[in-house]
C-alpha positions as a Python dict, from the first residue, in 0.01 Angstrom:
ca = {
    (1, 'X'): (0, 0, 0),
    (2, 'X'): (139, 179, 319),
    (3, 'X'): (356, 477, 336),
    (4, 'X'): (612, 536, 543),
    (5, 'X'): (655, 845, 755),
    (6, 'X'): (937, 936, 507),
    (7, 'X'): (622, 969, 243),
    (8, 'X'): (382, 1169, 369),
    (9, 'X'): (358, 1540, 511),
    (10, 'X'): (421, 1636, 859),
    (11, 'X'): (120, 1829, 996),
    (12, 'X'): (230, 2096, 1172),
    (13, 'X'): (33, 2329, 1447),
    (14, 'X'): (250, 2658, 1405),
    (15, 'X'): (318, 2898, 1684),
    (16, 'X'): (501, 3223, 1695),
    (17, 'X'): (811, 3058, 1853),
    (18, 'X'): (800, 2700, 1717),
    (19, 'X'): (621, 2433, 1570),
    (20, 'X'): (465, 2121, 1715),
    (21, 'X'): (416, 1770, 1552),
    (22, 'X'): (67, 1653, 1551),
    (23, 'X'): (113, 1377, 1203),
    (24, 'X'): (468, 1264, 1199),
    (25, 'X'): (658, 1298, 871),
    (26, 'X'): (980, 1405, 701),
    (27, 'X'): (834, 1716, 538),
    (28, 'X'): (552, 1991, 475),
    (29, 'X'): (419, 2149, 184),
    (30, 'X'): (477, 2538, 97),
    (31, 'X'): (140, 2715, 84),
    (32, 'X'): (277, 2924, -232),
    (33, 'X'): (489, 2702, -441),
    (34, 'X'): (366, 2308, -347),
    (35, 'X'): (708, 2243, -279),
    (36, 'X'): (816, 1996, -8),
    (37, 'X'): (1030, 2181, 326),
    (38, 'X'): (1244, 1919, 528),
    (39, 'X'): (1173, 1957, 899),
    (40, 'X'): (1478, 2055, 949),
    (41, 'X'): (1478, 2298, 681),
    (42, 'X'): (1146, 2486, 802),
    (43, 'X'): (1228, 2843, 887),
    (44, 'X'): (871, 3040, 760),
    (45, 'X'): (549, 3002, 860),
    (46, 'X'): (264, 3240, 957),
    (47, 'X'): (39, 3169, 1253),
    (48, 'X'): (-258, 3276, 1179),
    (49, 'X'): (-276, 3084, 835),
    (50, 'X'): (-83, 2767, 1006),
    (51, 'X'): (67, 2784, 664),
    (52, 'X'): (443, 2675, 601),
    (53, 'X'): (671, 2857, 329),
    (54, 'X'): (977, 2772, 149),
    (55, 'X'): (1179, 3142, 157),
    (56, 'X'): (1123, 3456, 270),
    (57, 'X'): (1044, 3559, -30),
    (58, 'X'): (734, 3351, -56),
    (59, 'X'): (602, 3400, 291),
    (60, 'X'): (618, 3792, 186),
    (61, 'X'): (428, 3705, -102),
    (62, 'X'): (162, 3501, 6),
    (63, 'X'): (111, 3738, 328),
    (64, 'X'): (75, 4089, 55),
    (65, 'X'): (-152, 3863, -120),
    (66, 'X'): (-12, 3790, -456),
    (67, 'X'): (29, 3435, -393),
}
């Protein structure tokens, strides 16, 4: 069966002011919770992980370690 774009996870490669597309898809995956982030929703990430997170919250979390 193929999947659409719609589907699957973006992959991401994160940078400090941005993000670029290297698998096209609708969403990506928080690192913390396994929840899907629209694209357009995507406003956390950390660099050096090239991990994605759904809140601050999370992101603050995962980066003290206790997630």
């Amino acid at each position: 069966m193929l999947m659409s774009a719609s589907d699957r996870p973006a992959t991401l490669f994160y940078q400090a002011n941005g993000f670029r597309v290297l698998t096209h898809g609708k969403h990506v995956v928080c690192a913390v919770s396994a929840e899907a982030i629209p694209l357009e929703a995507l406003r956390y990430w950390c660099v050096e992980r090239q991990e994605a997170y759904v809140s601050p919250e999370l992101a603050t979390r995962r980066l003290l370690g206790q997630g």
